CSV table of C-alpha atoms in Angstrom, one decimal:
chain,number,residue,atom,x,y,z
A,1,MET,CA,7.1,11.9,-32.7
A,2,ASN,CA,6.1,11.9,-29.0
A,3,PRO,CA,2.6,10.7,-28.2
A,4,LYS,CA,0.3,13.4,-26.9
A,5,MET,CA,-2.7,13.6,-24.5
A,6,ASN,CA,-6.0,14.6,-26.0
A,7,TRP,CA,-8.2,17.3,-24.5
A,8,ALA,CA,-11.4,15.5,-25.5
A,9,SER,CA,-10.2,12.6,-23.2
A,10,LEU,CA,-8.7,14.8,-20.5
A,11,VAL,CA,-12.0,16.6,-19.8
A,12,ASN,CA,-14.2,13.8,-18.5
A,13,ASP,CA,-17.2,14.2,-16.2
A,14,LYS,CA,-17.4,10.6,-15.2
A,15,ARG,CA,-17.6,10.3,-11.4
A,16,PHE,CA,-15.2,8.1,-9.5
A,17,GLY,CA,-17.2,5.2,-7.9
A,18,LEU,CA,-20.4,6.1,-9.7
A,19,GLU,CA,-19.3,5.0,-13.2
A,20,ASP,CA,-22.4,2.9,-13.7
A,21,TYR,CA,-24.5,6.0,-13.3
A,22,HIS,CA,-22.7,8.1,-15.9
A,23,ASP,CA,-24.7,9.6,-18.6
A,24,PRO,CA,-22.6,11.8,-20.9
A,25,LYS,CA,-25.7,13.1,-22.7
A,26,LYS,CA,-27.3,14.6,-19.7
A,27,ASN,CA,-28.0,18.3,-19.9
A,28,HIS,CA,-28.0,20.4,-16.7
A,29,THR,CA,-27.4,24.1,-16.2
A,30,ARG,CA,-25.0,23.1,-13.5
A,31,THR,CA,-22.2,21.0,-14.9
A,32,ASP,CA,-20.7,18.0,-13.0
A,33,PHE,CA,-17.5,20.0,-12.6
A,34,ARG,CA,-19.4,22.8,-11.0
A,35,ARG,CA,-21.0,20.2,-8.8
A,36,ASP,CA,-17.5,19.1,-7.7
A,37,TYR,CA,-16.9,22.7,-6.6
A,38,ASP,CA,-20.1,23.0,-4.7
A,39,ARG,CA,-19.7,19.5,-3.1
A,40,LEU,CA,-16.3,20.6,-1.7
A,41,VAL,CA,-17.6,23.9,-0.3
A,42,PHE,CA,-20.3,22.1,1.6
A,43,SER,CA,-18.1,19.3,3.0
A,44,SER,CA,-16.8,18.9,6.5
A,45,PRO,CA,-13.1,18.5,5.5
A,46,PHE,CA,-13.2,21.8,3.6
A,47,ARG,CA,-14.8,23.6,6.6
A,48,ARG,CA,-12.1,22.2,8.9
A,49,LEU,CA,-9.5,24.1,6.8
A,50,GLN,CA,-10.5,27.3,8.6
A,51,ASN,CA,-8.8,26.0,11.7
A,52,LYS,CA,-5.6,24.8,10.1
A,53,THR,CA,-2.4,26.8,10.0
A,54,GLN,CA,-1.2,28.1,6.6
A,55,VAL,CA,2.1,29.6,7.7
A,56,PHE,CA,1.6,31.9,10.7
A,57,PRO,CA,-0.2,30.9,13.9
A,58,LEU,CA,-4.0,31.2,13.8
A,59,PRO,CA,-5.0,34.8,14.5
A,60,GLY,CA,-5.4,36.7,17.6
A,61,SER,CA,-6.1,40.4,17.0
A,62,ILE,CA,-4.6,40.3,13.5
A,63,PHE,CA,-6.2,38.1,10.9
A,64,VAL,CA,-3.9,36.1,8.6
A,65,HIS,CA,-4.5,33.4,6.1
A,66,ASN,CA,-5.5,29.9,7.2
A,67,ARG,CA,-5.9,26.9,4.9
A,68,LEU,CA,-9.5,27.8,4.1
A,69,THR,CA,-8.9,31.3,3.0
A,70,HIS,CA,-5.8,30.2,1.1
A,71,SER,CA,-7.7,27.5,-0.8
A,72,MET,CA,-10.5,30.0,-1.7
A,73,GLU,CA,-8.0,32.5,-3.0
A,74,VAL,CA,-6.2,29.8,-5.0
A,75,ALA,CA,-9.5,28.8,-6.5
A,76,CYS,CA,-10.2,32.4,-7.6
A,77,VAL,CA,-6.7,32.8,-9.1
A,78,GLY,CA,-6.8,29.3,-10.7
A,79,LYS,CA,-10.2,29.9,-12.3
A,80,SER,CA,-9.1,33.2,-13.8
A,81,MET,CA,-5.9,31.7,-15.2
A,82,ALA,CA,-7.8,28.7,-16.6
A,83,ASP,CA,-10.5,30.9,-18.2
A,84,ASN,CA,-7.8,33.0,-19.9
A,85,ILE,CA,-6.2,29.8,-21.2
A,86,ALA,CA,-9.6,28.4,-22.4
A,87,VAL,CA,-10.3,31.4,-24.5
A,88,ALA,CA,-6.9,31.2,-26.2
A,89,LEU,CA,-7.2,27.4,-26.8
A,90,THR,CA,-10.7,27.7,-28.1
A,91,ILE,CA,-9.4,30.1,-30.8
A,92,LYS,CA,-6.3,28.1,-31.5
A,93,HIS,CA,-8.1,24.7,-31.9
A,94,GLY,CA,-11.2,26.1,-33.5
A,95,ALA,CA,-9.1,27.6,-36.2
A,96,ALA,CA,-7.7,24.1,-36.9
A,97,GLY,CA,-11.2,22.7,-37.2
A,98,GLU,CA,-11.0,20.8,-33.9
A,99,PRO,CA,-13.8,20.4,-31.3
A,100,THR,CA,-13.6,23.1,-28.6
A,101,GLU,CA,-16.6,22.6,-26.4
A,102,HIS,CA,-14.5,20.9,-23.6
A,103,PHE,CA,-12.4,24.1,-23.1
A,104,SER,CA,-15.5,25.8,-21.5
A,105,HIS,CA,-15.1,23.5,-18.5
A,106,LEU,CA,-11.5,24.2,-17.7
A,107,GLY,CA,-12.3,27.0,-15.3
A,108,ASP,CA,-14.7,24.9,-13.2
A,109,ILE,CA,-12.3,21.9,-13.1
A,110,VAL,CA,-9.4,24.0,-12.0
A,111,ALA,CA,-11.5,25.9,-9.4
A,112,ALA,CA,-12.6,22.6,-7.8
A,113,ALA,CA,-9.1,21.2,-7.8
A,114,CYS,CA,-7.8,24.3,-6.2
A,115,LEU,CA,-10.4,24.0,-3.4
A,116,ALA,CA,-9.3,20.4,-2.8
A,117,HIS,CA,-5.6,20.7,-3.1
A,118,ASP,CA,-4.9,21.1,0.6
A,119,LEU,CA,-7.7,18.9,2.0
A,120,GLY,CA,-5.1,16.2,3.0
A,121,ASN,CA,-2.8,18.5,4.9
A,122,PRO,CA,-2.5,17.8,8.6
A,123,PRO,CA,-2.7,20.5,11.3
A,124,PHE,CA,0.2,23.0,11.9
A,125,GLY,CA,1.1,23.6,8.3
A,126,HIS,CA,3.9,21.8,6.4
A,127,SER,CA,5.5,21.1,9.8
A,128,GLY,CA,2.7,18.7,10.4
A,129,GLU,CA,3.7,16.7,7.3
A,130,LYS,CA,7.3,16.6,8.5
A,131,ALA,CA,6.2,15.5,12.0
A,132,ILE,CA,4.3,12.5,10.6
A,133,GLY,CA,7.1,11.4,8.3
A,134,THR,CA,9.9,11.8,11.0
A,135,PHE,CA,7.8,9.9,13.5
A,136,PHE,CA,8.4,6.9,11.4
A,137,SER,CA,11.9,7.7,10.1
A,138,GLU,CA,13.4,9.0,13.3
A,139,GLY,CA,11.0,8.5,16.2
A,140,GLU,CA,9.1,5.8,18.0
A,141,GLY,CA,7.6,4.6,14.7
A,142,LEU,CA,10.9,3.5,13.4
A,143,ARG,CA,10.6,0.2,15.3
A,144,LEU,CA,7.5,-0.7,13.1
A,145,LYS,CA,9.5,-0.8,9.9
A,146,PRO,CA,9.7,-4.7,9.8
A,147,MET,CA,5.9,-4.8,9.7
A,148,PHE,CA,5.6,-3.2,6.3
A,149,THR,CA,6.5,-3.6,2.7
A,150,PRO,CA,9.1,-1.2,1.2
A,151,GLY,CA,6.3,0.6,-0.6
A,152,GLN,CA,4.2,1.0,2.6
A,153,TRP,CA,7.2,2.1,4.6
A,154,SER,CA,8.0,4.7,1.9
A,155,ASP,CA,4.4,6.0,2.2
A,156,LEU,CA,4.9,6.5,5.9
A,157,VAL,CA,8.3,8.1,6.1
A,158,ASN,CA,7.4,10.4,3.1
A,159,PHE,CA,3.9,11.3,4.3
A,160,GLU,CA,2.6,13.8,1.8
A,161,GLY,CA,-0.5,16.0,2.0
A,162,ASN,CA,-1.1,15.9,-1.7
A,163,ALA,CA,-1.3,12.1,-1.7
A,164,ASN,CA,-3.5,12.2,1.4
A,165,ALA,CA,-5.9,14.6,-0.4
A,166,PHE,CA,-6.3,12.0,-3.2
A,167,ARG,CA,-7.0,9.3,-0.6
A,168,LEU,CA,-9.5,11.5,1.2
A,169,LEU,CA,-11.4,12.2,-2.0
A,170,THR,CA,-11.4,8.6,-3.3
A,171,HIS,CA,-11.3,6.2,-0.3
A,172,GLN,CA,-14.5,4.6,1.0
A,173,PHE,CA,-14.3,5.2,4.7
A,174,ASN,CA,-16.5,3.2,7.1
A,175,GLY,CA,-20.2,4.1,6.6
A,176,ARG,CA,-19.5,6.3,3.5
A,177,ARG,CA,-20.4,5.7,-0.1
A,178,LYS,CA,-18.3,4.1,-2.7
A,179,GLY,CA,-15.9,6.4,-4.4
A,180,GLY,CA,-15.4,8.7,-1.5
A,181,PHE,CA,-16.5,12.2,-2.6
A,182,ALA,CA,-17.4,10.7,-6.0
A,183,MET,CA,-15.6,13.5,-7.8
A,184,THR,CA,-15.2,13.7,-11.6
A,185,TYR,CA,-12.1,12.0,-13.0
A,186,SER,CA,-10.8,15.3,-14.4
A,187,THR,CA,-11.0,17.1,-11.0
A,188,LEU,CA,-9.2,14.2,-9.2
A,189,ALA,CA,-6.4,14.1,-11.7
A,190,SER,CA,-5.9,17.8,-11.5
A,191,ILE,CA,-4.9,17.8,-7.9
A,192,VAL,CA,-2.2,15.2,-8.2
A,193,LYS,CA,1.0,17.3,-8.6
A,194,TYR,CA,3.3,14.3,-8.4
A,195,PRO,CA,1.8,11.5,-10.4
A,196,TYR,CA,4.0,8.7,-9.1
A,197,GLU,CA,4.5,6.3,-6.2
A,198,SER,CA,6.3,7.1,-3.0
A,199,VAL,CA,9.2,4.8,-3.9
A,200,LEU,CA,10.0,7.3,-6.7
A,201,SER,CA,9.6,10.3,-4.5
A,202,THR,CA,12.1,13.2,-4.6
A,203,LYS,CA,12.3,15.4,-1.5
A,204,GLY,CA,9.3,13.4,-0.1
A,205,LYS,CA,6.9,14.3,-2.9
A,206,PHE,CA,4.6,11.8,-4.5
A,207,GLY,CA,1.0,11.6,-5.6
A,208,PHE,CA,-0.8,8.6,-4.0
A,209,PHE,CA,-0.3,5.9,-1.4
A,210,THR,CA,0.1,2.2,-2.2
A,211,THR,CA,-3.5,1.8,-1.1
A,212,GLU,CA,-4.7,4.2,-3.8
A,213,ARG,CA,-2.3,3.1,-6.6
A,214,ASP,CA,-4.9,1.2,-8.5
A,215,ASP,CA,-7.4,4.0,-8.1
A,216,PHE,CA,-5.0,6.6,-9.6
A,217,GLU,CA,-4.1,4.3,-12.5
A,218,LYS,CA,-7.8,3.8,-13.2
A,219,VAL,CA,-8.3,7.6,-13.4
A,220,ALA,CA,-5.2,8.1,-15.5
A,221,ARG,CA,-6.1,5.4,-18.0
A,222,GLU,CA,-9.7,6.7,-18.4
A,223,LEU,CA,-8.3,10.2,-19.1
A,224,GLY,CA,-5.6,9.1,-21.5
A,225,MET,CA,-2.8,10.4,-19.4
A,226,LEU,CA,0.7,9.3,-20.6
A,227,ARG,CA,2.3,6.5,-18.6
A,228,LEU,CA,6.0,7.1,-18.3
A,229,SER,CA,7.0,3.8,-16.6
A,230,ALA,CA,7.0,0.3,-18.1
A,231,GLU,CA,4.7,-2.5,-16.9
A,232,GLY,CA,6.1,-4.0,-13.7
A,233,GLU,CA,8.0,-0.8,-12.7
A,234,PRO,CA,6.8,1.6,-10.0
A,235,LEU,CA,3.9,3.6,-11.4
A,236,ARG,CA,4.7,7.0,-13.0
A,237,TYR,CA,2.6,9.2,-15.2
A,238,ALA,CA,2.9,12.5,-16.9
A,239,ARG,CA,0.9,15.2,-15.2
A,240,HIS,CA,-2.7,16.0,-16.2
A,241,PRO,CA,-2.2,19.4,-18.0
A,242,LEU,CA,-4.5,21.3,-15.6
A,243,VAL,CA,-2.2,20.4,-12.7
A,244,TYR,CA,0.2,23.1,-14.0
A,245,ILE,CA,-2.5,25.7,-13.6
A,246,VAL,CA,-3.5,24.5,-10.0
A,247,GLU,CA,0.2,24.5,-9.1
A,248,ALA,CA,0.8,28.0,-10.4
A,249,ALA,CA,-2.2,29.4,-8.7
A,250,ASP,CA,-1.1,27.8,-5.4
A,251,ASP,CA,2.5,29.1,-5.8
A,252,ILE,CA,1.3,32.6,-6.6
A,253,CYS,CA,-1.1,32.8,-3.6
A,254,TYR,CA,1.1,31.4,-0.9
A,255,GLU,CA,4.1,33.5,-2.0
A,256,VAL,CA,2.4,36.8,-2.4
A,257,MET,CA,-0.1,36.4,0.5
A,258,ASP,CA,2.5,35.2,2.9
A,259,ILE,CA,4.4,38.5,2.3
A,260,GLU,CA,1.1,40.5,2.8
A,261,ASP,CA,0.5,38.6,6.1
A,262,ALA,CA,4.1,39.3,7.2
A,263,HIS,CA,3.5,42.9,6.6
A,264,LYS,CA,0.3,42.9,8.7
A,265,LEU,CA,2.3,41.2,11.5
A,266,LYS,CA,5.0,43.9,11.1
A,267,ILE,CA,7.6,41.3,10.3
A,268,LEU,CA,8.2,43.3,7.0
A,269,SER,CA,8.0,47.0,6.7
A,270,THR,CA,5.7,48.9,4.3
A,271,ALA,CA,8.7,50.3,2.4
A,272,GLU,CA,10.4,46.9,2.1
A,273,VAL,CA,7.2,45.2,0.8
A,274,SER,CA,6.4,48.1,-1.6
A,275,GLU,CA,9.8,48.0,-3.2
A,276,LEU,CA,9.6,44.2,-3.5
A,277,LEU,CA,6.2,44.2,-5.2
A,278,LEU,CA,6.9,47.2,-7.4
A,279,GLY,CA,9.8,45.2,-8.8
A,280,PHE,CA,7.5,43.1,-10.9
A,281,PHE,CA,6.8,46.1,-13.2
A,282,ASP,CA,8.5,48.2,-15.7
A,283,SER,CA,9.2,51.9,-15.1
A,284,GLY,CA,6.0,53.2,-16.9
A,285,ARG,CA,3.6,50.9,-15.0
A,286,ARG,CA,5.6,51.4,-11.7
A,287,ALA,CA,5.2,55.2,-12.0
A,288,HIS,CA,1.4,54.9,-12.4
A,289,MET,CA,1.2,52.5,-9.4
A,290,GLU,CA,3.2,54.8,-7.2
A,291,LYS,CA,0.8,57.7,-8.1
A,292,VAL,CA,-2.2,55.5,-7.1
A,293,MET,CA,-0.5,54.6,-3.8
A,294,ALA,CA,0.2,58.3,-3.0
A,295,GLY,CA,-3.6,58.8,-2.7
A,296,VAL,CA,-3.9,56.0,-0.1
A,297,GLU,CA,-3.0,56.6,3.5
A,298,ASP,CA,-3.6,53.1,5.0
A,299,PRO,CA,-0.4,51.1,4.6
A,300,ASN,CA,-2.3,47.8,4.5
A,301,GLU,CA,-4.4,49.1,1.6
A,302,LYS,CA,-1.3,50.2,-0.2
A,303,ILE,CA,0.1,46.6,0.0
A,304,ALA,CA,-3.3,45.1,-0.9
A,305,TYR,CA,-3.3,47.2,-4.1
A,306,LEU,CA,0.2,46.1,-5.0
A,307,ARG,CA,-0.6,42.5,-4.2
A,308,SER,CA,-3.6,42.6,-6.6
A,309,CYS,CA,-1.5,44.0,-9.3
A,310,VAL,CA,1.2,41.4,-8.9
A,311,VAL,CA,-1.3,38.5,-8.8
A,312,GLY,CA,-2.9,39.9,-12.0
A,313,ALA,CA,0.5,40.1,-13.8
A,314,LEU,CA,1.5,36.6,-12.7
A,315,VAL,CA,-1.8,35.1,-13.8
A,316,GLU,CA,-1.4,36.7,-17.3
A,317,GLN,CA,2.2,35.5,-17.6
A,318,CYS,CA,1.4,31.9,-16.5
A,319,ALA,CA,-1.5,31.7,-18.8
A,320,GLN,CA,0.7,32.8,-21.7
A,321,ALA,CA,3.4,30.3,-20.7
A,322,PHE,CA,0.8,27.5,-20.7
A,323,ILE,CA,-0.5,28.4,-24.2
A,324,GLU,CA,3.0,28.7,-25.6
A,325,ASN,CA,4.0,25.3,-24.2
A,326,GLU,CA,0.8,23.4,-24.8
A,327,ASP,CA,2.4,20.8,-27.1
A,328,ALA,CA,5.1,20.0,-24.6
A,329,ILE,CA,2.6,19.8,-21.7
A,330,LEU,CA,0.4,17.4,-23.7
A,331,SER,CA,3.4,15.3,-24.7
A,332,GLY,CA,4.7,15.1,-21.1
A,333,THR,CA,8.0,16.7,-22.0
A,334,PHE,CA,7.4,20.1,-20.3
A,335,GLU,CA,9.9,20.7,-17.5
A,336,GLY,CA,9.4,22.7,-14.3
A,337,SER,CA,6.5,24.9,-13.3
A,338,LEU,CA,4.7,27.6,-15.4
A,339,LEU,CA,6.4,30.2,-13.2
A,340,LYS,CA,9.8,29.1,-14.4
A,341,HIS,CA,8.7,29.9,-18.0
A,342,ILE,CA,7.3,33.4,-17.6
A,343,ARG,CA,9.0,36.6,-18.7
A,344,ALA,CA,12.2,37.5,-17.0
A,345,LEU,CA,10.8,40.7,-15.3
A,346,GLU,CA,8.0,38.8,-13.4
A,347,ARG,CA,10.2,35.7,-12.9
A,348,ASP,CA,12.9,37.7,-11.2
A,349,GLY,CA,10.4,39.5,-9.1
A,350,TYR,CA,9.0,36.2,-7.9
A,351,SER,CA,12.5,34.9,-7.2
A,352,ARG,CA,13.2,37.9,-5.0
A,353,CYS,CA,9.9,37.2,-3.1
A,354,SER,CA,10.9,33.6,-2.6
A,355,GLU,CA,14.4,34.5,-1.3
A,356,LEU,CA,13.0,37.1,1.2
A,357,SER,CA,10.3,34.7,2.4
A,358,VAL,CA,12.9,32.0,3.3
A,359,ARG,CA,15.1,34.5,5.0
A,360,LYS,CA,12.6,36.6,6.9
A,361,ILE,CA,9.3,34.8,7.1
A,362,TYR,CA,9.7,31.0,7.2
A,363,ARG,CA,12.5,31.4,9.8
A,364,SER,CA,10.7,34.0,11.9
A,365,ALA,CA,10.1,33.3,15.6
A,366,GLU,CA,6.3,33.1,15.0
A,367,VAL,CA,6.7,30.4,12.4
A,368,VAL,CA,9.4,28.4,14.1
A,369,ASP,CA,7.3,28.4,17.4
A,370,ILE,CA,4.3,26.9,15.6
A,371,GLU,CA,6.5,24.3,14.0
A,372,LEU,CA,8.1,23.3,17.3
A,373,ALA,CA,4.7,23.1,19.1
A,374,GLY,CA,3.1,21.2,16.1
A,375,ASN,CA,5.9,18.7,16.0
A,376,ARG,CA,5.6,17.9,19.7
A,377,ILE,CA,1.8,17.6,19.6
A,378,ILE,CA,1.6,15.4,16.5
A,379,THR,CA,4.5,13.2,17.6
A,380,PHE,CA,2.8,12.6,21.0
A,381,LEU,CA,-0.6,11.8,19.4
A,382,LEU,CA,1.0,9.4,17.0
A,383,GLU,CA,2.8,7.6,19.8
A,384,ARG,CA,-0.4,7.1,21.7
A,385,LEU,CA,-2.8,6.4,18.8
A,386,VAL,CA,-0.5,4.1,16.8
A,387,GLY,CA,0.2,2.1,20.0
A,388,ALA,CA,-3.6,1.8,20.6
A,389,VAL,CA,-4.4,0.4,17.2
A,390,LEU,CA,-1.5,-2.1,17.3
A,391,GLU,CA,-2.2,-3.2,20.9
A,392,PRO,CA,-6.0,-2.9,21.2
A,393,GLU,CA,-6.2,-5.4,24.0
A,394,LEU,CA,-4.6,-3.0,26.5
A,395,ASN,CA,-7.0,-1.1,28.8
A,396,TYR,CA,-5.5,2.3,27.9
A,397,SER,CA,-5.9,1.3,24.2
A,398,ARG,CA,-9.5,0.5,24.6
A,399,LEU,CA,-10.2,3.9,26.1
A,400,LEU,CA,-8.3,5.7,23.3
A,401,LEU,CA,-10.0,3.7,20.5
A,402,ALA,CA,-13.4,4.7,21.9
A,403,LYS,CA,-12.5,8.3,20.9
A,404,PHE,CA,-11.9,7.4,17.2
A,405,PRO,CA,-14.6,8.6,14.8
A,406,GLU,CA,-16.4,5.5,13.4
A,407,GLN,CA,-15.4,6.3,9.8
A,408,TYR,CA,-11.7,5.3,10.5
A,409,ASP,CA,-11.1,1.5,10.3
A,410,VAL,CA,-9.0,0.9,13.5
A,411,GLN,CA,-9.8,-2.9,13.1
A,412,ALA,CA,-8.5,-3.1,9.5
A,413,ASP,CA,-7.3,-6.5,8.3
A,414,THR,CA,-3.7,-5.4,8.0
A,415,GLN,CA,-1.3,-3.5,10.3
A,416,PHE,CA,-0.7,-0.9,7.6
A,417,GLY,CA,-4.5,-0.4,7.4
A,418,LYS,CA,-4.6,0.2,11.1
A,419,VAL,CA,-1.8,2.7,11.0
A,420,GLN,CA,-3.4,4.4,8.1
A,421,ALA,CA,-6.6,4.8,10.2
A,422,VAL,CA,-4.5,6.7,12.7
A,423,LEU,CA,-3.0,9.0,10.0
A,424,ASP,CA,-6.5,9.5,8.5
A,425,HIS,CA,-7.7,10.7,11.9
A,426,VAL,CA,-4.6,12.8,12.8
A,427,SER,CA,-4.4,14.5,9.4
A,428,ALA,CA,-8.1,15.5,9.6
A,429,MET,CA,-7.7,17.2,12.9
A,430,THR,CA,-7.7,21.0,13.2
A,431,ASP,CA,-4.9,22.7,15.1
A,432,VAL,CA,-7.3,23.4,18.0
A,433,TYR,CA,-8.6,19.8,18.2
A,434,ALA,CA,-5.1,18.4,18.1
A,435,LEU,CA,-4.0,20.7,20.8
A,436,ASP,CA,-7.1,19.9,22.9
A,437,LEU,CA,-6.6,16.2,22.6
A,438,TYR,CA,-2.9,16.5,23.4
A,439,ARG,CA,-3.8,18.4,26.6
A,440,LYS,CA,-6.4,15.8,27.6
A,441,LEU,CA,-4.1,12.8,27.0
A,442,ASN,CA,-1.4,14.6,29.0
A,443,GLY,CA,-3.8,15.2,31.9
A,444,MET,CA,-3.5,19.0,31.4
A,445,SER,CA,-7.2,19.4,30.6
A,446,LEU,CA,-10.0,17.6,32.3
A,447,PRO,CA,-13.7,17.5,31.6
A,448,ALA,CA,-15.9,19.4,34.1
A,449,VAL,CA,-17.2,17.3,36.9
C-alpha cells in the first residue's frame, strides 16, 4: 500500500523564517492564510505585476490582461474551486469520523498561492524566461559555464519563473527580514508546480534553485509531503495537493482569457469565439445560452457571458476530478493535470481552445513582436549587468553597480551569488523599467540637463 500525505499535516500555518514565534493555539478572526493573501496584495512585487506582459503587449486604447489582472482572476477561480472541494472533503472525511477543521482553510491557501504564482516571472511574458535561459545556453553567458557547478549551471540555462517565485518569497535579501515574505508553509508549498531540482527538469521546468534547495526540503518535511528520490539523489517530491488546484485555475484563466483578449484585439472574430466557447456545452445548455446572447448587442459582452459560463463549467469539473482522485493525489500517484481528468465534453472544448491559441494567438504578429523586443532588451541588460558584477573594478561597472537596488547582493561571496543578484534585479523589472534602462544604457534616452 502506497504511503499517503495527511491533510492535518498539509494544512500548516507555521511561518517560514518565523518558526520560533509560531503559536498554533492563537485565535484570530483573520487566519494566517488570509494574512498571506493580504500581505501579497500590499507588496511591491505584486504591484509591479500590473506593468508586466501576460501575452499581448501592454494596452494602448484596448485594455488586455497583464500579470496583475491575470493573478487576481486566477485567485478568484482558484478560491472558488478550492471552496467547492473543501465542502465535499468535509462531508467525505466527516462521515468517516475524521477531523475536518483544516478543510475550511483550503480556499484562503489557494487564493494566496494563486496571487503569488507569477511573482517570479521576468518582464515580457514567457519570452523573458526564455531570454534569460538562452543568454547562458546560447549567448554571451555561455563563456561563464566553467565558473559554476552542474546544478548551478542547470539553474541558469533553465531559468524558471516558478522557481524564482519561491526564491522571492523565501530569500532574505539585503536589509530584509529573515524568511523573506514569511509566508505560511502551506502557501509556499502550494505554488511549487514542479517540486524537484533543475537537474531533473523536463522542458526547463523545475521548482527551486540550488540556493533554495534546503528551504524547500524544510517546508516539504514539515508538511509531510512525499519524497520520491532516495537520499543522496537530486531532490524530488510529490506535489502538495493544492498545487493541482492552483495549476488548474491558472490554466483555465490564461486559456479562456487569452481568447477573450484576442477577440477584443480583433485577432479572432465574434462568430469564431462564440462557436468555440459554446462547444463546451451540450445541446440543451447551448440553446439556452444562445437565447441569452440574442438579447445582447455588444459583441464583447456576448463573449464575456460565454467566458463566465465556460470558467464556471471548468471549475465544477476540475473540483469533481480532484475529489474523485483524492487518494491518488495524496499518495503521489496522480498523473497529469486536473484538466486532463475532466469529462470529455469540457476536455475536448479546452483542447480546441489550446489548439486555436497556438495557431492564431501565440504566433500572431503582436505576440511575436513583443517576444523579439523582450529578448533583445533582456539579453542586452544581462550582458551589461552580469559583466558589471563579475568585473566590478572597471569604471563602467562601478557606474552600473551604483544603479542596483541595495537589496540585491552584488558583492556576494560567490560568482553564482553575484549572477543571481543580477537575475533577481532583472526578473523584478517591469516591462517599462526594462525598456527605459535599455534605452539609457544605449544612449537613446538621456536625463534632462
